[in-house]
PDB file of C-alpha atoms in Angstrom:
ATOM      1  CA  MET A 279      62.380 142.085 133.574  1.00 44.00           C
ATOM      2  CA  LYS A 280      66.182 140.881 133.697  1.00 46.00           C
ATOM      3  CA  SER A 281      64.922 137.079 133.972  1.00 47.00           C
ATOM      4  CA  SER A 282      62.513 138.467 130.338  1.00 47.00           C
ATOM      5  CA  THR A 283      65.744 140.486 128.536  1.00 47.00           C
ATOM      6  CA  SER A 284      67.944 137.578 128.620  1.00 47.00           C
ATOM      7  CA  LYS A 285      65.868 135.120 127.839  1.00 46.00           C
ATOM      8  CA  GLY A 286      64.957 137.275 124.451  1.00 47.00           C
ATOM      9  CA  THR A 287      68.444 137.439 124.150  1.00 44.00           C
ATOM     10  CA  GLU A 288      68.548 134.075 123.660  1.00 44.00           C
ATOM     11  CA  THR A 289      66.274 133.510 121.100  1.00 43.00           C
ATOM     12  CA  ARG A 290      67.954 136.714 118.896  1.00 46.00           C
ATOM     13  CA  GLU A 291      71.413 134.351 119.231  1.00 45.00           C
ATOM     14  CA  PHE A 292      69.581 131.119 118.888  1.00 41.00           C
ATOM     15  CA  ASN A 293      68.245 132.454 115.311  1.00 46.00           C
ATOM     16  CA  TYR A 294      71.045 134.531 114.591  1.00 44.00           C
ATOM     17  CA  ARG A 295      73.106 130.878 114.253  1.00 45.00           C
ATOM     18  CA  GLU A 296      70.262 128.863 113.161  1.00 52.00           C
ATOM     19  CA  ILE A 297      70.162 131.188 109.726  1.00 54.00           C
ATOM     20  CA  ASP A 298      72.910 131.120 106.829  1.00 59.00           C
ATOM     21  CA  TRP A 299      74.074 134.067 104.945  1.00 57.00           C
ATOM     22  CA  GLU A 300      75.721 134.703 101.712  1.00 59.00           C
ATOM     23  CA  LEU A 301      77.342 137.294  99.061  1.00 58.00           C
ATOM     24  CA  ARG A 302      75.112 137.933  96.191  1.00 55.00           C
ATOM     25  CA  PRO A 303      76.277 139.573  93.413  1.00 54.00           C
ATOM     26  CA  GLY A 304      76.751 143.243  93.616  1.00 55.00           C
ATOM     27  CA  GLY A 305      77.622 142.647  97.520  1.00 57.00           C
ATOM     28  CA  MET A 306      74.446 142.519  99.025  1.00 56.00           C
ATOM     29  CA  LEU A 307      74.612 139.872 102.505  1.00 57.00           C
ATOM     30  CA  VAL A 308      71.806 138.305 102.392  1.00 54.00           C
ATOM     31  CA  GLN A 309      70.147 135.012 103.626  1.00 52.00           C
ATOM     32  CA  LYS A 310      71.061 132.411 101.674  1.00 54.00           C
ATOM     33  CA  ARG A 311      68.261 130.118 100.503  1.00 52.00           C
ATOM     34  CA  ASP A 312      67.921 126.552 100.134  1.00 49.00           C
ATOM     35  CA  VAL A 313      68.179 124.889  96.544  1.00 44.00           C
ATOM     36  CA  GLY A 314      65.664 122.094  96.658  1.00 44.00           C
ATOM     37  CA  VAL A 315      62.440 121.896  95.928  1.00 41.00           C
ATOM     38  CA  GLY A 316      60.909 123.625  99.014  1.00 42.00           C
ATOM     39  CA  SER A 317      62.815 126.920  98.473  1.00 47.00           C
ATOM     40  CA  SER A 318      61.999 129.972 100.479  1.00 50.00           C
ATOM     41  CA  GLY A 319      60.411 132.983  98.104  1.00 69.00           C
ATOM     42  CA  PRO A 320      57.685 132.874  96.019  1.00 88.00           C
ATOM     43  CA  MET A 321      56.782 131.453  92.534  1.00 91.00           C
ATOM     44  CA  ILE A 322      57.013 133.004  89.227  1.00 92.00           C
ATOM     45  CA  LYS A 323      55.902 131.478  86.032  1.00 92.00           C
ATOM     46  CA  ILE A 324      57.901 131.747  83.629  1.00 92.00           C
ATOM     47  CA  LYS A 325      57.122 131.746  79.933  1.00 93.00           C
ATOM     48  CA  VAL A 326      60.593 129.764  77.989  1.00 93.00           C
ATOM     49  CA  SER A 327      60.192 129.720  74.360  1.00 91.00           C
ATOM     50  CA  HIS A 328      62.289 126.534  72.109  1.00 87.00           C
ATOM     51  CA  GLY A 329      61.985 127.005  69.228  1.00 82.00           C
ATOM     52  CA  SER A 330      58.004 126.134  67.946  1.00 83.00           C
ATOM     53  CA  CYS A 331      57.847 124.912  71.608  1.00 86.00           C
ATOM     54  CA  HIS A 332      56.776 126.703  74.443  1.00 89.00           C
ATOM     55  CA  TYR A 333      56.910 126.054  78.255  1.00 90.00           C
ATOM     56  CA  ASP A 334      55.551 127.869  80.733  1.00 91.00           C
ATOM     57  CA  THR A 335      57.800 127.044  84.409  1.00 90.00           C
ATOM     58  CA  ASP A 336      57.610 127.493  87.588  1.00 91.00           C
ATOM     59  CA  VAL A 337      60.603 128.850  89.970  1.00 92.00           C
ATOM     60  CA  PRO A 338      61.308 130.457  92.976  1.00 92.00           C
ATOM     61  CA  ALA A 339      61.462 133.832  92.142  1.00 89.00           C
ATOM     62  CA  GLN A 340      65.636 133.715  93.555  1.00 89.00           C
ATOM     63  CA  SER A 341      66.546 130.781  91.308  1.00 91.00           C
ATOM     64  CA  THR A 342      69.433 130.776  89.201  1.00 93.00           C
ATOM     65  CA  PHE A 343      69.297 130.377  85.445  1.00 93.00           C
ATOM     66  CA  GLY A 344      71.066 127.057  86.450  1.00 92.00           C
ATOM     67  CA  ASP A 345      68.532 125.922  88.969  1.00 92.00           C
ATOM     68  CA  LEU A 346      65.795 127.014  85.651  1.00 93.00           C
ATOM     69  CA  LYS A 347      67.628 124.921  83.368  1.00 92.00           C
ATOM     70  CA  LYS A 348      67.777 121.561  86.000  1.00 92.00           C
ATOM     71  CA  VAL A 349      63.395 122.109  86.056  1.00 91.00           C
ATOM     72  CA  LEU A 350      63.749 123.274  81.974  1.00 91.00           C
ATOM     73  CA  ALA A 351      65.980 119.341  81.435  1.00 89.00           C
ATOM     74  CA  ASN A 352      63.022 117.641  83.003  1.00 87.00           C
ATOM     75  CA  GLU A 353      60.432 118.893  80.028  1.00 86.00           C
ATOM     76  CA  THR A 354      62.942 119.229  77.578  1.00 85.00           C
ATOM     77  CA  GLY A 355      65.271 116.850  77.672  1.00 84.00           C
ATOM     78  CA  LEU A 356      68.406 118.848  77.321  1.00 87.00           C
ATOM     79  CA  GLU A 357      70.553 118.558  79.882  1.00 89.00           C
ATOM     80  CA  PRO A 358      71.931 121.608  81.742  1.00 89.00           C
ATOM     81  CA  LYS A 359      75.418 121.654  79.799  1.00 89.00           C
ATOM     82  CA  GLU A 360      73.269 121.910  76.294  1.00 88.00           C
ATOM     83  CA  GLN A 361      70.992 124.786  77.386  1.00 90.00           C
ATOM     84  CA  ARG A 362      71.600 128.122  76.052  1.00 91.00           C
ATOM     85  CA  LEU A 363      69.238 130.488  77.868  1.00 92.00           C
ATOM     86  CA  LEU A 364      68.670 134.334  76.823  1.00 91.00           C
ATOM     87  CA  PHE A 365      67.037 136.860  78.681  1.00 93.00           C
ATOM     88  CA  ARG A 366      66.704 140.577  77.375  1.00 90.00           C
ATOM     89  CA  GLY A 367      69.087 139.355  74.410  1.00 87.00           C
ATOM     90  CA  LYS A 368      72.100 138.042  76.049  1.00 91.00           C
ATOM     91  CA  GLU A 369      73.105 134.826  77.004  1.00 90.00           C
ATOM     92  CA  ARG A 370      72.828 134.164  81.190  1.00 91.00           C
ATOM     93  CA  GLU A 371      75.529 132.494  82.642  1.00 91.00           C
ATOM     94  CA  ASN A 372      74.379 129.639  85.325  1.00 90.00           C
ATOM     95  CA  ASP A 373      75.029 131.848  88.261  1.00 91.00           C
ATOM     96  CA  GLU A 374      72.960 134.670  87.503  1.00 92.00           C
ATOM     97  CA  TYR A 375      70.031 135.095  89.447  1.00 92.00           C
ATOM     98  CA  LEU A 376      66.539 135.849  88.235  1.00 92.00           C
ATOM     99  CA  HIS A 377      65.217 138.545  89.819  1.00 89.00           C
ATOM    100  CA  MET A 378      68.789 140.400  89.755  1.00 91.00           C
ATOM    101  CA  VAL A 379      68.640 140.492  86.415  1.00 91.00           C
ATOM    102  CA  GLY A 380      64.474 141.553  86.237  1.00 91.00           C
ATOM    103  CA  VAL A 381      63.483 137.981  85.720  1.00 91.00           C
ATOM    104  CA  LYS A 382      59.624 138.480  87.316  1.00 91.00           C
ATOM    105  CA  ASP A 383      56.438 136.351  87.101  1.00 91.00           C
ATOM    106  CA  MET A 384      55.149 135.955  83.265  1.00 92.00           C
ATOM    107  CA  SER A 385      58.963 136.637  82.149  1.00 92.00           C
ATOM    108  CA  LYS A 386      60.031 135.129  79.040  1.00 94.00           C
ATOM    109  CA  VAL A 387      63.094 133.331  78.297  1.00 93.00           C
ATOM    110  CA  ILE A 388      64.575 131.974  74.968  1.00 92.00           C
ATOM    111  CA  LEU A 389      66.236 128.597  74.915  1.00 92.00           C
ATOM    112  CA  PHE A 390      68.379 127.247  72.274  1.00 87.00           C
ATOM    113  CA  GLU A 391      70.493 124.362  72.588  1.00 86.00           C
ATOM    114  CA  ASP A 392      74.266 124.638  72.278  1.00 84.00           C
ATOM    115  CA  PRO A 393      75.722 124.075  68.894  1.00 82.00           C
ATOM    116  CA  ALA A 394      78.391 121.961  69.673  1.00 82.00           C
ATOM    117  CA  SER A 395      75.830 119.357  71.606  1.00 80.00           C
ATOM    118  CA  LYS A 396      74.341 119.378  68.501  1.00 77.00           C
ATOM    119  CA  GLU A 397      76.716 118.898  66.532  1.00 80.00           C
ATOM    120  CA  ARG A 398      77.339 115.928  68.267  1.00 81.00           C
ATOM    121  CA  LYS A 399      74.177 114.481  68.454  1.00 77.00           C
ATOM    122  CA  LEU A 400      73.641 114.702  64.155  1.00 79.00           C
ATOM    123  CA  GLU A 401      77.234 113.138  64.155  1.00 80.00           C
ATOM    124  CA  GLU A 402      76.096 110.125  66.455  1.00 78.00           C
ATOM    125  CA  MET A 403      72.935 109.654  64.078  1.00 80.00           C
ATOM    126  CA  LYS A 404      75.438 109.640  61.649  1.00 77.00           C
ATOM    127  CA  ARG A 405      77.239 106.861  63.112  1.00 76.00           C
ATOM    128  CA  ASN A 406      74.148 105.275  64.602  1.00 77.00           C
ATOM    129  CA  GLN A 407      72.433 105.481  61.078  1.00 80.00           C
ATOM    130  CA  GLY A 408      75.293 103.313  59.127  1.00 79.00           C
ATOM    131  CA  THR A 409      75.731 101.254  61.770  1.00 80.00           C
ATOM    132  CA  PHE A 410      72.109 100.143  61.090  1.00 85.00           C
ATOM    133  CA  GLU A 411      72.769 100.122  57.117  1.00 85.00           C
ATOM    134  CA  ALA A 412      76.012  98.381  57.769  1.00 86.00           C
ATOM    135  CA  TYR A 413      74.080  95.513  59.650  1.00 85.00           C
ATOM    136  CA  GLU A 414      71.045  95.031  57.453  1.00 89.00           C
ATOM    137  CA  ALA A 415      74.023  94.605  54.648  1.00 89.00           C
ATOM    138  CA  VAL A 416      75.571  92.121  56.476  1.00 90.00           C
ATOM    139  CA  ALA A 417      72.340  90.579  57.220  1.00 90.00           C
ATOM    140  CA  ARG A 418      71.334  89.950  53.144  1.00 91.00           C
ATOM    141  CA  VAL A 419      75.087  88.362  52.908  1.00 91.00           C
ATOM    142  CA  ARG A 420      74.282  86.448  55.447  1.00 91.00           C
ATOM    143  CA  ALA A 421      71.526  84.874  54.064  1.00 92.00           C
ATOM    144  CA  GLU A 422      72.550  84.312  50.771  1.00 92.00           C
ATOM    145  CA  VAL A 423      75.718  82.589  52.177  1.00 91.00           C
ATOM    146  CA  ASP A 424      72.890  80.293  54.227  1.00 91.00           C
ATOM    147  CA  LYS A 425      71.906  79.003  51.113  1.00 91.00           C
ATOM    148  CA  LEU A 426      75.398  78.444  49.485  1.00 91.00           C
ATOM    149  CA  CYS A 427      76.162  76.520  53.016  1.00 90.00           C
ATOM    150  CA  GLU A 428      73.239  74.311  51.767  1.00 91.00           C
ATOM    151  CA  LYS A 429      74.183  73.562  48.221  1.00 90.00           C
ATOM    152  CA  VAL A 430      78.113  73.050  49.764  1.00 90.00           C
ATOM    153  CA  VAL A 431      76.594  70.374  52.062  1.00 90.00           C
ATOM    154  CA  ALA A 432      74.556  69.092  49.752  1.00 90.00           C
ATOM    155  CA  LEU A 433      78.001  68.639  47.585  1.00 89.00           C
ATOM    156  CA  GLU A 434      79.909  67.611  49.803  1.00 89.00           C
ATOM    157  CA  THR A 435      77.244  64.393  50.674  1.00 89.00           C
ATOM    158  CA  THR A 436      76.799  63.549  46.871  1.00 88.00           C
ATOM    159  CA  PHE A 437      80.700  63.246  47.005  1.00 86.00           C
ATOM    160  CA  CYS A 438      81.257  60.981  50.138  1.00 87.00           C
ATOM    161  CA  SER A 439      78.527  58.484  48.739  1.00 87.00           C
ATOM    162  CA  GLY A 440      81.119  58.091  45.624  1.00 83.00           C
ATOM    163  CA  THR A 441      78.746  59.576  42.815  1.00 84.00           C
ATOM    164  CA  ALA A 442      81.229  61.316  40.694  1.00 82.00           C
ATOM    165  CA  ILE A 443      80.933  65.202  40.170  1.00 86.00           C
ATOM    166  CA  ALA A 444      81.583  67.194  37.530  1.00 88.00           C
ATOM    167  CA  ASP A 445      84.770  69.925  38.318  1.00 87.00           C
ATOM    168  CA  LYS A 446      82.618  72.547  36.941  1.00 90.00           C
ATOM    169  CA  GLU A 447      79.652  72.293  40.384  1.00 89.00           C
ATOM    170  CA  PHE A 448      82.510  72.857  42.463  1.00 89.00           C
ATOM    171  CA  VAL A 449      84.037  75.700  40.415  1.00 90.00           C
ATOM    172  CA  VAL A 450      80.226  77.995  39.999  1.00 91.00           C
ATOM    173  CA  LEU A 451      79.994  77.104  43.466  1.00 92.00           C
ATOM    174  CA  THR A 452      83.224  78.801  44.592  1.00 92.00           C
ATOM    175  CA  GLU A 453      82.765  81.754  42.481  1.00 93.00           C
ATOM    176  CA  LEU A 454      79.173  82.438  43.912  1.00 93.00           C
ATOM    177  CA  LEU A 455      81.119  82.853  47.547  1.00 92.00           C
ATOM    178  CA  MET A 456      83.374  84.771  46.140  1.00 92.00           C
ATOM    179  CA  ILE A 457      80.591  87.181  45.157  1.00 93.00           C
ATOM    180  CA  GLN A 458      79.605  87.527  48.941  1.00 92.00           C
ATOM    181  CA  LEU A 459      82.920  87.814  49.542  1.00 90.00           C
ATOM    182  CA  LEU A 460      83.748  90.989  47.053  1.00 91.00           C
ATOM    183  CA  LYS A 461      79.626  92.428  48.778  1.00 91.00           C
ATOM    184  CA  LEU A 462      81.350  92.214  52.219  1.00 90.00           C
ATOM    185  CA  ASP A 463      84.487  93.782  51.209  1.00 89.00           C
ATOM    186  CA  SER A 464      82.698  96.770  50.300  1.00 89.00           C
ATOM    187  CA  ILE A 465      80.200  97.365  53.068  1.00 87.00           C
ATOM    188  CA  GLU A 466      82.054  99.737  55.967  1.00 85.00           C
ATOM    189  CA  ALA A 467      81.548  98.631  58.932  1.00 82.00           C
ATOM    190  CA  ASN A 468      82.631  99.893  62.669  1.00 81.00           C
ATOM    191  CA  GLY A 469      81.835  98.423  65.857  1.00 78.00           C
ATOM    192  CA  GLU A 470      79.977  95.161  66.554  1.00 81.00           C
ATOM    193  CA  ALA A 471      78.521  95.606  62.517  1.00 83.00           C
ATOM    194  CA  LYS A 472      82.794  94.949  61.683  1.00 86.00           C
ATOM    195  CA  VAL A 473      82.782  91.640  64.241  1.00 88.00           C
ATOM    196  CA  GLN A 474      79.613  90.640  62.442  1.00 88.00           C
ATOM    197  CA  ARG A 475      81.315  91.449  58.877  1.00 89.00           C
ATOM    198  CA  ARG A 476      84.432  89.539  60.068  1.00 90.00           C
ATOM    199  CA  ILE A 477      82.493  86.589  60.991  1.00 90.00           C
ATOM    200  CA  GLU A 478      81.115  86.345  57.492  1.00 91.00           C
ATOM    201  CA  VAL A 479      84.892  86.634  55.628  1.00 91.00           C
ATOM    202  CA  ARG A 480      86.172  83.821  58.032  1.00 91.00           C
ATOM    203  CA  ARG A 481      82.510  81.509  56.532  1.00 90.00           C
ATOM    204  CA  ILE A 482      82.685  81.810  53.198  1.00 91.00           C
ATOM    205  CA  GLN A 483      86.451  81.208  53.204  1.00 91.00           C
ATOM    206  CA  SER A 484      85.867  78.029  55.161  1.00 91.00           C
ATOM    207  CA  PHE A 485      83.444  77.089  52.328  1.00 90.00           C
ATOM    208  CA  VAL A 486      85.971  77.888  49.439  1.00 91.00           C
ATOM    209  CA  ASP A 487      88.376  75.733  51.472  1.00 91.00           C
ATOM    210  CA  THR A 488      86.272  72.859  51.546  1.00 91.00           C
ATOM    211  CA  LEU A 489      85.027  73.220  48.202  1.00 91.00           C
ATOM    212  CA  ASP A 490      88.760  73.117  47.007  1.00 90.00           C
ATOM    213  CA  ASN A 491      89.786  70.428  49.281  1.00 90.00           C
ATOM    214  CA  LEU A 492      86.431  68.536  47.372  1.00 89.00           C
ATOM    215  CA  LYS A 493      87.742  69.466  44.333  1.00 88.00           C
ATOM    216  CA  VAL A 494      90.991  67.618  44.533  1.00 88.00           C
ATOM    217  CA  ARG A 495      90.107  64.438  45.967  1.00 87.00           C
ATOM    218  CA  ASN A 496      87.302  64.723  43.144  1.00 85.00           C
ATOM    219  CA  SER A 497      90.143  64.527  40.291  1.00 83.00           C
ATOM    220  CA  ASN A 498      91.916  62.189  42.612  1.00 77.00           C
ATOM    221  CA  PRO A 499      89.402  59.100  43.478  1.00 65.00           C
ATOM    222  CA  PHE A 500      92.496  57.280  44.348  1.00 59.00           C
ATOM    223  CA  SER A 501      93.042  59.447  47.462  1.00 54.00           C
ATOM    224  CA  ASN A 502      89.997  58.191  48.829  1.00 50.00           C
ATOM    225  CA  SER A 503      91.578  54.808  48.931  1.00 47.00           C
ATOM    226  CA  SER A 504      93.396  53.344  51.904  1.00 43.00           C
ATOM    227  CA  SER A 505      95.814  50.948  49.738  1.00 42.00           C
ATOM    228  CA  ALA A 506      96.591  53.791  48.007  1.00 41.00           C
ATOM    229  CA  VAL A 507     100.465  53.897  47.476  1.00 39.00           C
ATOM    230  CA  SER A 508     102.281  57.566  47.806  1.00 38.00           C
ATOM    231  CA  VAL A 509     105.078  57.910  45.148  1.00 36.00           C
ATOM    232  CA  THR A 510     108.126  59.981  46.431  1.00 37.00           C
ATOM    233  CA  THR A 511     111.108  61.158  44.257  1.00 37.00           C
ATOM    234  CA  LYS A 512     114.195  60.797  46.822  1.00 45.00           C
ATOM    235  CA  TRP A 513     117.716  61.180  44.973  1.00 38.00           C
ATOM    236  CA  GLU A 514     120.578  59.177  46.080  1.00 45.00           C
ATOM    237  CA  THR A 515     124.203  61.056  44.942  1.00 42.00           C
ATOM    238  CA  PHE A 516     126.651  58.046  44.574  1.00 42.00           C
ATOM    239  CA  ALA A 517     130.484  58.885  44.221  1.00 42.00           C
ATOM    240  CA  SER A 518     129.862  58.374  40.263  1.00 34.00           C
ATOM    241  CA  GLY A 519     127.247  60.674  40.341  1.00 38.00           C
ATOM    242  CA  VAL A 520     124.993  58.328  38.871  1.00 36.00           C
ATOM    243  CA  GLY A 521     121.104  59.012  40.266  1.00 39.00           C
ATOM    244  CA  SER A 522     121.896  63.066  40.530  1.00 39.00           C
ATOM    245  CA  LEU A 523     120.684  65.617  38.715  1.00 40.00           C
ATOM    246  CA  SER A 524     124.168  66.172  37.507  1.00 43.00           C
ATOM    247  CA  ALA A 525     125.499  64.532  35.079  1.00 46.00           C
ATOM    248  CA  PRO A 526     128.549  62.281  36.362  1.00 48.00           C
ATOM    249  CA  VAL A 527     132.064  63.649  35.634  1.00 51.00           C
ATOM    250  CA  PRO A 528     134.288  61.471  32.978  1.00 54.00           C
ATOM    251  CA  ILE A 529     136.848  59.105  34.118  1.00 52.00           C
ATOM    252  CA  GLN A 530     140.164  59.028  32.041  1.00 55.00           C
ATOM    253  CA  SER A 531     140.946  55.644  30.737  1.00 51.00           C
ATOM    254  CA  ALA A 532     144.321  53.991  31.965  1.00 54.00           C
ATOM    255  CA  ALA A 533     144.882  52.457  28.233  1.00 54.00           C
ATOM    256  CA  LYS A 534     147.001  55.271  26.843  1.00 57.00           C
ATOM    257  CA  VAL A 535     146.181  55.191  23.387  1.00 53.00           C
ATOM    258  CA  THR A 536     149.246  56.689  20.434  1.00 56.00           C
ATOM    259  CA  GLN A 537     149.164  56.949  16.627  1.00 55.00           C
ATOM    260  CA  ASP A 538     152.501  55.100  16.256  1.00 58.00           C
ATOM    261  CA  TRP A 539     151.318  52.540  13.401  1.00 52.00           C
ATOM    262  CA  GLU A 540     152.877  49.464  12.704  1.00 57.00           C
ATOM    263  CA  LEU A 541     153.186  47.323   9.153  1.00 55.00           C
ATOM    264  CA  PHE A 542     153.081  43.782   8.707  1.00 54.00           C
ATOM    265  CA  ASP A 543     153.969  41.427   5.516  1.00 51.00           C
TER     266      ASP A 543
END
């Protein structure tokens, strides 16, 4: 008999050691529940209303509102920190227990998105929309620059073949490139779109430099000849001032001029 009593005592002590306890709001000491999928306790169905959408969510009866948010995140796409839950006209905190505030099977809970989070999403959408529009604008300019690039290459090929080219062709093509440069300047871009815009600006500047160089060489055909003589003006200053840009200083004559007259017969 004594052995049986001892065995029962050991069993109770073993069970006690296996049980974890927690303090609920209001000072009630209860067995700590497992927060995972296999949480103990009966399951309840909660009707969640989110705008025009409605969800029937099954959760353990002893869950918290924070646990409910985690479940709703999979259904609504809203992160738990982006959710606000109302029950009986009051917003509930994450650590509040459903059954402690009166949530039962088929209870109704209202879900709405955090206004600050919603505003951040709208701002992000605007930025993304602006970036997309900037990309499209830069792409349109790039297409026009590609066409002008073909004309620059054709003009350079014609020049290298020795064919005379009117200066007007260089001027017109340069003006068309400058128009595209002004279009790029009017595009408000950020991030990668800004990088793409900068690349196109450098392309246009390179083509304009090429046209300017061709125009100068076209107006001075001797510059293409290897036998052309480069003439430079170099002044050298001598003691007398000859060759300098300043006039020479007058030199005093050694002869003395007088007004004494001599009479002859």
